[in-house]
mmCIF file of C-alpha atoms in Angstrom:
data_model
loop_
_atom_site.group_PDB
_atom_site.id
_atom_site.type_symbol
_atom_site.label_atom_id
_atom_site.label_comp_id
_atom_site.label_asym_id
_atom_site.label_seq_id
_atom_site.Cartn_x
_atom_site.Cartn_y
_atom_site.Cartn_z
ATOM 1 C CA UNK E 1202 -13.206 13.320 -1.754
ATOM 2 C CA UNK E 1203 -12.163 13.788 -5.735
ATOM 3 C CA UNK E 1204 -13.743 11.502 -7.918
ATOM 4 C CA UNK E 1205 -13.328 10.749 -11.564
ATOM 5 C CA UNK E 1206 -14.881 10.111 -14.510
ATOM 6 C CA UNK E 1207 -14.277 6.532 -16.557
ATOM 7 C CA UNK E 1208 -15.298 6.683 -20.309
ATOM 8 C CA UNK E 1209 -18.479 5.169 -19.832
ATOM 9 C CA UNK E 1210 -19.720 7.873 -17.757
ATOM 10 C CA UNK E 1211 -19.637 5.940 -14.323
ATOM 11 C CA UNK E 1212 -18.472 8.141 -11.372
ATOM 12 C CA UNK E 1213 -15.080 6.437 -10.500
ATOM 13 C CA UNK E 1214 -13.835 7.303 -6.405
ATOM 14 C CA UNK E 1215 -10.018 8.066 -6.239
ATOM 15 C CA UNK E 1216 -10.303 6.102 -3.273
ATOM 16 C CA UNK E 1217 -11.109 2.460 -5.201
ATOM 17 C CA UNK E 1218 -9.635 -0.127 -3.447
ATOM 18 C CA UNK E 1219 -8.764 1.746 -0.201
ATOM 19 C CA UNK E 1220 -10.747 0.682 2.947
ATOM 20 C CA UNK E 1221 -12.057 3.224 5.452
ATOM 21 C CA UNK E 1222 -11.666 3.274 8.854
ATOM 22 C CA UNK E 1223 -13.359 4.240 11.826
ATOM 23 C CA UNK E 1224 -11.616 4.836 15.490
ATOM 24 C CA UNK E 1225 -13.851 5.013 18.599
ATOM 25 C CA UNK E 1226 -12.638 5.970 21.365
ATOM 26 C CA UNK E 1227 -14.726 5.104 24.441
ATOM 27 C CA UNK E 1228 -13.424 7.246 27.498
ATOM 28 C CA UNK E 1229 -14.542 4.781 30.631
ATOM 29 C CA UNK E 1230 -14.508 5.283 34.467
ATOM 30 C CA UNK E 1231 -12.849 2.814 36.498
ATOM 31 C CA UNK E 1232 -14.691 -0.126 38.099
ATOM 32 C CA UNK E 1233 -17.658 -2.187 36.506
ATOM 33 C CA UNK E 1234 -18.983 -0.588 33.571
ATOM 34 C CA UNK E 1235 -14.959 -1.544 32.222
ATOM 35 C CA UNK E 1236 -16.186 -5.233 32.717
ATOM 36 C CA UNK E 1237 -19.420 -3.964 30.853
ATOM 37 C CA UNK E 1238 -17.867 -2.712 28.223
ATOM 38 C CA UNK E 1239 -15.802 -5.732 27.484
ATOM 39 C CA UNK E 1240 -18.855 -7.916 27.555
ATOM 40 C CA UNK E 1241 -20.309 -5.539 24.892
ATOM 41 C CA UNK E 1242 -18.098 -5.915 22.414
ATOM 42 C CA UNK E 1243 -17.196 -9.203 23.207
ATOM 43 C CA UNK E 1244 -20.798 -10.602 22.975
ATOM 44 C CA UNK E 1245 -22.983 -8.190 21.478
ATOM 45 C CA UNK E 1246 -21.099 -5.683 18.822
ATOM 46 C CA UNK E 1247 -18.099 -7.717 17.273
ATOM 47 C CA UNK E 1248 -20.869 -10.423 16.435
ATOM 48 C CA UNK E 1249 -23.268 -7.584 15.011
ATOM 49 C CA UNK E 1250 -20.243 -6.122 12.987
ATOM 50 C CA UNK E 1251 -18.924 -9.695 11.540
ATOM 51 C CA UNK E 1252 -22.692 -10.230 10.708
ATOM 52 C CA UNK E 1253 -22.898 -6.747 8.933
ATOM 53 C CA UNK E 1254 -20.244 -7.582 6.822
ATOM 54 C CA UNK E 1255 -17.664 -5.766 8.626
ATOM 55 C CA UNK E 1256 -14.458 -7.013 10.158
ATOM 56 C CA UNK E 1257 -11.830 -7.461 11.232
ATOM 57 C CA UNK E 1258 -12.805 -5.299 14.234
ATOM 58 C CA UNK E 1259 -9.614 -4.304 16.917
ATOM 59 C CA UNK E 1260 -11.007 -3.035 20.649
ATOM 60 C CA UNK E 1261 -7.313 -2.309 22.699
ATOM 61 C CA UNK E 1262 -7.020 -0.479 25.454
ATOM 62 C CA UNK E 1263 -4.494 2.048 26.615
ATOM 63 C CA UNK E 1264 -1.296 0.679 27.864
ATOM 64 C CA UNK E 1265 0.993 4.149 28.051
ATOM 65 C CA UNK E 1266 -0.851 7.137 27.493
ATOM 66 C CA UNK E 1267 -2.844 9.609 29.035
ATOM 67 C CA UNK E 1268 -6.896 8.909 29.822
ATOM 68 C CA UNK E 1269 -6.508 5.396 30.842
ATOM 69 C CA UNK E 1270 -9.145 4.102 30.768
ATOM 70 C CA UNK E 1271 -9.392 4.558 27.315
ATOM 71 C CA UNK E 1272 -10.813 1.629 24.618
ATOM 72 C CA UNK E 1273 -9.811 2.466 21.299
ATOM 73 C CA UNK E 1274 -11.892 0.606 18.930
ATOM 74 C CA UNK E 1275 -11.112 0.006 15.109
ATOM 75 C CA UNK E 1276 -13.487 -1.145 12.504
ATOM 76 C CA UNK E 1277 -12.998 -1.236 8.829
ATOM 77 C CA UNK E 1278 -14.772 -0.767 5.747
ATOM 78 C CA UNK E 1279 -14.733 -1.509 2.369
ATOM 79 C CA UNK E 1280 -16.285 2.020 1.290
ATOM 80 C CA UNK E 1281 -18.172 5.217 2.770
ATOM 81 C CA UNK E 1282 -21.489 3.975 1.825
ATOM 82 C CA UNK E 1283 -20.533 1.182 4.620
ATOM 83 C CA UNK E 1284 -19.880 3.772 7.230
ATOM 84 C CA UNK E 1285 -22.506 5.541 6.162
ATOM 85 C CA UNK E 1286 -25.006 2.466 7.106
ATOM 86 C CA UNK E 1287 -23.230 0.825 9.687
ATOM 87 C CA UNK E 1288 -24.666 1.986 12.475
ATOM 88 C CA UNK E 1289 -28.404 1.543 11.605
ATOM 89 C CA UNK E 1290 -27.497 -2.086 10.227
ATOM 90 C CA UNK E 1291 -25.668 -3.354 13.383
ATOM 91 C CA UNK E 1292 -28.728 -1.290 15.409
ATOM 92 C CA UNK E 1293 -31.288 -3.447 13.347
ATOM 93 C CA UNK E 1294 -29.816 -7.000 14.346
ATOM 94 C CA UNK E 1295 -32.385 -8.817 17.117
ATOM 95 C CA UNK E 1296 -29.490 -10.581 18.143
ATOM 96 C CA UNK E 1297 -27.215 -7.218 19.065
ATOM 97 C CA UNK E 1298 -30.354 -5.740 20.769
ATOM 98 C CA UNK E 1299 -30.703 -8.434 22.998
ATOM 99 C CA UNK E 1300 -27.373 -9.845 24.107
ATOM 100 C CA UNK E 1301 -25.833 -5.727 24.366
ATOM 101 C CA UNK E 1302 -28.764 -5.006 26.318
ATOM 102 C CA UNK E 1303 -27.175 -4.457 29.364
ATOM 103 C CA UNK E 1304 -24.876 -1.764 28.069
ATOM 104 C CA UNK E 1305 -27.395 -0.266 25.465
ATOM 105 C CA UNK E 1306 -30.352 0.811 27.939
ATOM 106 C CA UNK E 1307 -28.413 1.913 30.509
ATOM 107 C CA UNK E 1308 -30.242 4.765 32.690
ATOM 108 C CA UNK E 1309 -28.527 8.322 32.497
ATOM 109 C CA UNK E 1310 -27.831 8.482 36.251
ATOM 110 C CA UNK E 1311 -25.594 5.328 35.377
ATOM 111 C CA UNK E 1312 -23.745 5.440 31.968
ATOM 112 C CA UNK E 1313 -21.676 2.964 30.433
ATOM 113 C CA UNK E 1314 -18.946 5.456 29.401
ATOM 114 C CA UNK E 1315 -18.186 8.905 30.000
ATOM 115 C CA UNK E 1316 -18.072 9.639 26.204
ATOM 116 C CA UNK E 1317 -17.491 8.524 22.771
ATOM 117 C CA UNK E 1318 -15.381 10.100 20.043
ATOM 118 C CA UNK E 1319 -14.740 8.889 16.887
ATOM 119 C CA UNK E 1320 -12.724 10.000 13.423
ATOM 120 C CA UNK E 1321 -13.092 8.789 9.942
ATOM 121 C CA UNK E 1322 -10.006 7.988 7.967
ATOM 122 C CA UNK E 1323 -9.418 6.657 4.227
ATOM 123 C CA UNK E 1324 -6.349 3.972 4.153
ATOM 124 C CA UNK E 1325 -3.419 5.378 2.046
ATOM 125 C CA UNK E 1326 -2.316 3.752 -1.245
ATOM 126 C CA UNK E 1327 1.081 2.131 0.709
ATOM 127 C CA UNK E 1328 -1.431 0.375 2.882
ATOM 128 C CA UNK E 1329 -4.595 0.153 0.587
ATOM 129 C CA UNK E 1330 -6.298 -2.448 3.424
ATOM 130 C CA UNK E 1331 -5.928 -3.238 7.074
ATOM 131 C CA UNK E 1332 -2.925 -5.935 7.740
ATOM 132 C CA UNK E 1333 -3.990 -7.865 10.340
ATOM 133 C CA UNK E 1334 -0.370 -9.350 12.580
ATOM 134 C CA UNK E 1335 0.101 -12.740 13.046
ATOM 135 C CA UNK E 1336 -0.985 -13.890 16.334
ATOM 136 C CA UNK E 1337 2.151 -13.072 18.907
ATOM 137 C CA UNK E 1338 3.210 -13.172 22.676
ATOM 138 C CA UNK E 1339 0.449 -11.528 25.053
ATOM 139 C CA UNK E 1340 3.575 -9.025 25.657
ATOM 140 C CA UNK E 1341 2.799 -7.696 22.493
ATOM 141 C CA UNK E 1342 2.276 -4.111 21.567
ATOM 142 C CA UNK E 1343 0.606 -1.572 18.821
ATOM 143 C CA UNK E 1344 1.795 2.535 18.667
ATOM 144 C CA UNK E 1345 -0.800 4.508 17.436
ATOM 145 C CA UNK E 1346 1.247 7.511 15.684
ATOM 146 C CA UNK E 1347 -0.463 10.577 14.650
ATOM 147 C CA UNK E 1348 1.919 13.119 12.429
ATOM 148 C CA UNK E 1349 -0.173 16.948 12.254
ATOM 149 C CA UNK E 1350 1.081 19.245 9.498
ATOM 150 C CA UNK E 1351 0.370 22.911 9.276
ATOM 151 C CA UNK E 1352 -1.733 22.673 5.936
ATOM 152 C CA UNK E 1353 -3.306 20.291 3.888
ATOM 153 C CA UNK E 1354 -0.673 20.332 1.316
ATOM 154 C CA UNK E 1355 1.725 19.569 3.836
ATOM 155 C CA UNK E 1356 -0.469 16.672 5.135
ATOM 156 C CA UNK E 1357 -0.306 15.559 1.484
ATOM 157 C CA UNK E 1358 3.572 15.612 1.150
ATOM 158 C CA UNK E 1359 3.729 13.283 4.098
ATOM 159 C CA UNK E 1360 1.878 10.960 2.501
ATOM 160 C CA UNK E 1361 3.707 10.767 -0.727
ATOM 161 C CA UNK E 1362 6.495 10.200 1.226
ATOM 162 C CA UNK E 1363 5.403 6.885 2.658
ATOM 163 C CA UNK E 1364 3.999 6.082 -0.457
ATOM 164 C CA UNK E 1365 7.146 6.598 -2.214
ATOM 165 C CA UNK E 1366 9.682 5.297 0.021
ATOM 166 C CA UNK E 1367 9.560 5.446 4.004
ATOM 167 C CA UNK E 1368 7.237 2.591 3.878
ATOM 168 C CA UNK E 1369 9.813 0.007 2.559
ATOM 169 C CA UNK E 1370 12.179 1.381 4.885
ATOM 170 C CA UNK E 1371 9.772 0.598 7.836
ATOM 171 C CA UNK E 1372 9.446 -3.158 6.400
ATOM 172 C CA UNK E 1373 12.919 -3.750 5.450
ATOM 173 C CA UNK E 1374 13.784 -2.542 9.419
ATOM 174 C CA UNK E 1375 10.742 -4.394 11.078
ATOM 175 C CA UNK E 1376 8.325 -1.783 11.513
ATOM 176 C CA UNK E 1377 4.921 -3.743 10.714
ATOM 177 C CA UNK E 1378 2.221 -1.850 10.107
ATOM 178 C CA UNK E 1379 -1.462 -2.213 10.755
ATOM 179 C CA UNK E 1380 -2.910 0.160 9.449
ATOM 180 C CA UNK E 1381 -2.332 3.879 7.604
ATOM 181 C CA UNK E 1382 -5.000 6.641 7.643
ATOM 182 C CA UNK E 1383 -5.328 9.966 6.479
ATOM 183 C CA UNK E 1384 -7.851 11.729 8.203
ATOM 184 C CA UNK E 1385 -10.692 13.043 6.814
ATOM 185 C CA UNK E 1386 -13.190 13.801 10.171
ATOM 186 C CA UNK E 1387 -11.275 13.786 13.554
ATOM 187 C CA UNK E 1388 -9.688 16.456 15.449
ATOM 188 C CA UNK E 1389 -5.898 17.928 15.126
ATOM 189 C CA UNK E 1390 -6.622 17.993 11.546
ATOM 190 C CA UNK E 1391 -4.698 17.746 9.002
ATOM 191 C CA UNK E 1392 -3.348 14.873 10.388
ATOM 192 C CA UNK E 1393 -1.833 11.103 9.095
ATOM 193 C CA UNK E 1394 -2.697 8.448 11.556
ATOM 194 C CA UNK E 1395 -1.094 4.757 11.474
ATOM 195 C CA UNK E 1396 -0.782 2.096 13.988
ATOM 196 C CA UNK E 1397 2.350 -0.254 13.825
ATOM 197 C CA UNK E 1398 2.267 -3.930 16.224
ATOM 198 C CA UNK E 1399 5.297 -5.206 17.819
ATOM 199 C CA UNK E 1400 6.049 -8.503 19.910
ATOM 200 C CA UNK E 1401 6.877 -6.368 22.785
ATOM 201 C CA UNK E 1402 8.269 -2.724 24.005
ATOM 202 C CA UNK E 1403 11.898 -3.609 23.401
ATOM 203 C CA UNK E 1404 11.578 -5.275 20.084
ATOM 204 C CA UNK E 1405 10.099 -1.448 19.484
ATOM 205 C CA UNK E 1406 12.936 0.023 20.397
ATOM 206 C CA UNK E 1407 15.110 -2.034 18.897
ATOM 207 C CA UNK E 1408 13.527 -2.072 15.217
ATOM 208 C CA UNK E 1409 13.157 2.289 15.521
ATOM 209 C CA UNK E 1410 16.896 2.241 16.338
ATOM 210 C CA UNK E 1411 17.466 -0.136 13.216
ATOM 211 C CA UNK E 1412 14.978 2.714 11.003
ATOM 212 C CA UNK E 1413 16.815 5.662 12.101
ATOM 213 C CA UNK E 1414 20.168 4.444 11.181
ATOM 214 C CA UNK E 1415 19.105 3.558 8.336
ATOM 215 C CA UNK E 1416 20.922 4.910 5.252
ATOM 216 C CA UNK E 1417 17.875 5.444 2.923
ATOM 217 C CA UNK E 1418 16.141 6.787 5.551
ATOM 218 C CA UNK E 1419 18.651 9.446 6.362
ATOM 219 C CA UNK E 1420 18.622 10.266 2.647
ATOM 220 C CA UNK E 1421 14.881 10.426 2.517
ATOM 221 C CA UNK E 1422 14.708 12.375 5.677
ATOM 222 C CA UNK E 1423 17.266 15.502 4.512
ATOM 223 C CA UNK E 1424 15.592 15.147 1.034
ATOM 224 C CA UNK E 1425 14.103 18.900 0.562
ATOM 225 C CA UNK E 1426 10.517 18.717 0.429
ATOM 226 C CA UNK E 1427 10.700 15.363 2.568
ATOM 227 C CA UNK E 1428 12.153 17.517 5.967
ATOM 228 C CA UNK E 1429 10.076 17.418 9.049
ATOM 229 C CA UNK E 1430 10.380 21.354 9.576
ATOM 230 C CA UNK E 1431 8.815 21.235 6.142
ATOM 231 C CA UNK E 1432 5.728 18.884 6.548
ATOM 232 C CA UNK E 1433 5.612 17.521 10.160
ATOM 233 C CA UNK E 1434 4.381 19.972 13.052
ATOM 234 C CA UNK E 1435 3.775 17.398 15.505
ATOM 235 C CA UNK E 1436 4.090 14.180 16.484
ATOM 236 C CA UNK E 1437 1.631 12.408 19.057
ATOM 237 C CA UNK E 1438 2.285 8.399 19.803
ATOM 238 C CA UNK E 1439 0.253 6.096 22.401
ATOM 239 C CA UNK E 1440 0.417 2.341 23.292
ATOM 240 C CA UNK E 1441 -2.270 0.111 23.046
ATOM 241 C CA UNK E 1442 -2.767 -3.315 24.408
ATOM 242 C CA UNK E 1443 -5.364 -5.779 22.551
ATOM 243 C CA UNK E 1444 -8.177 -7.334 24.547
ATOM 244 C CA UNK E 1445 -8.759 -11.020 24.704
ATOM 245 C CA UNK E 1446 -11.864 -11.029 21.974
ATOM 246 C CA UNK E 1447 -9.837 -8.228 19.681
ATOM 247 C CA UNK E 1448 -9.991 -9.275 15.899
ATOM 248 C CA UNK E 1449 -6.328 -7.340 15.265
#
C-alpha cells in the first residue's frame, strides 16, 4: 500500500479515510454444527467484535450459489492496524471464551466447519465506508459481484471507472450498494469485489434492466479505456441471504 509524506514528516496512508474489510467464508456441513455456528456468532463473536470496537458485522448465508452451505461473514475496520489485532483482541475477551465455547473447543474428530477462508480488501474512494441498508422485507437480497481483470493496471481502470461515473449511474437507477472492495489478499486476484442489497430478486432485475438502458451508462460503457474486453476478464456474482442476528 503507497503511502505519503505530509510536510511535517508524518507517514500519511493513501488509504485515510477508507475502511478495510474482511470476508470469511465458513464452508459448513449440513445438520447441527449450522445451528452451532449461528449460535456463535449470534452469542459469542458479534458481541466480542462490537466490544472490540468493530462493527457493523454482516454473517449471510448463501441463497443461489454454489457450496451451500456457505456463511459469508463481513467485518469492517477502520484501518490495517485493526485487522492486524483483531483476532488476538476478540480471542482475549472472558466473555467470548466462555459463551463461544461450544464452537471454539470443538474436538478434531468433530469440527465446527469444514474450513475457513478469508480475503482482505481496502473500500474504494466511491464508497470510502460500509453503507449499512435500511432495514427491509425478509425477502430481501444482497449480490456479491466480483469483476477479475488480467493485470493490475486493468484492476485499477475499473476502479476509476466507478469512481468517476458508474457509481452515480448505479444510484440514480437503484442499485444500492453495501459495500466496494478492491482486493488486496484473496484469491482470483486482481479482482474488485462489491456487494449491492435489494428488497427482493425482482426488484434486482428490475433496477439492472433500468442500469443497462441507461444512456450514460451506454456512453461510459463504449468509452475506450472504459470497455469490458479492455479491463473486465470475468465476472462472478452470488446471492446472499442475511441471518436473523446480521448487523447489515
Amino acid at each position: 500500500m503507497a503511502a505519503v509524506i505530509d510536510a511535517s514528516g508524518a507517514e500519511k496512508s493513501e488509504t485515510a479515510g477508507r475502511e478495510f474489510y474482511e470476508l470469511r467464508r465458513y464452508h459448513l456441513r449440513r445438520g447441527p454444527k449450522q445451528r452451532l455456528f449461528d449460535e456463535f456468532y449470534q452469542h459469542a463473536a458479534i458481541p466480542a467484535m462490537v466490544r472490540a470496537g468493530l462493527g457493523p458485522i454482516g454473517v449471510l448465508g448463501v441463497a443461489v450459489g454454489p457450496d451451500s452451505p456457505t456463511m459469508y461473514v463481513l467485518i469492517p475496520h477502520p484501518s490495517m492496524e485493526s485487522f492486524a489485532t483483531a483476532n488476538d483482541r476478540v480471542r482475549a475477551d472472558p466473555e467470548y471464551r466462555k459463551a463461544g465455547a461450544a464452537f471454539i473447543n470443538v474436538t478434531a474428530t468433530d469440527p465446527a466447519y469444514v474450513r475457513v477462508e478469508s480475503s482482505l480488501m481496502v473500500a474504494i474512494e466511491g464508497v470510502p465506508k460500509l453503507e449499512v441498508p435500511a432495514a427491509e422485507s425478509q425477502s430481501r437480497v444482497f449480490e456479491l459481484r466480483t469483476y477479475e481483470s488480467h493485470s493490475k493496471l486493468a484492476n485499477k481502470k475499473k476502479i476509476e471507472m466507478f469512481n468517476t461515473g458508474e457509481l452515480a449511474i448505479f444510484r440514480r437507477t437503484g442499485l444500492r450498494p453495501v459495500f466496494f472492495g478492491e482486493t488486496l489478499i484473496g484469491s482470483r486476484m486482481p479482482n474488485l469485489t462489491y456487494m449491492l442489497t435489494f428488497e427482493d430478486m425482482a426488484a434486482r432485475e428490475r433496477n439492472w434492466r433500468t442500469f443497462a438502458a441507461d444512456p450514460e451508462w451506454k456512453k461510459l460503457s463504449t468509452t475506450p479505456g472504459f470497455t469490458d474486453p479492455e479491463i473486465v476478464s470475468n465476472i462472478s456474482n452470488l446471492f446472499l441471504r442475511p441471518t436473523a442476528y446480521s448487523q447489515i
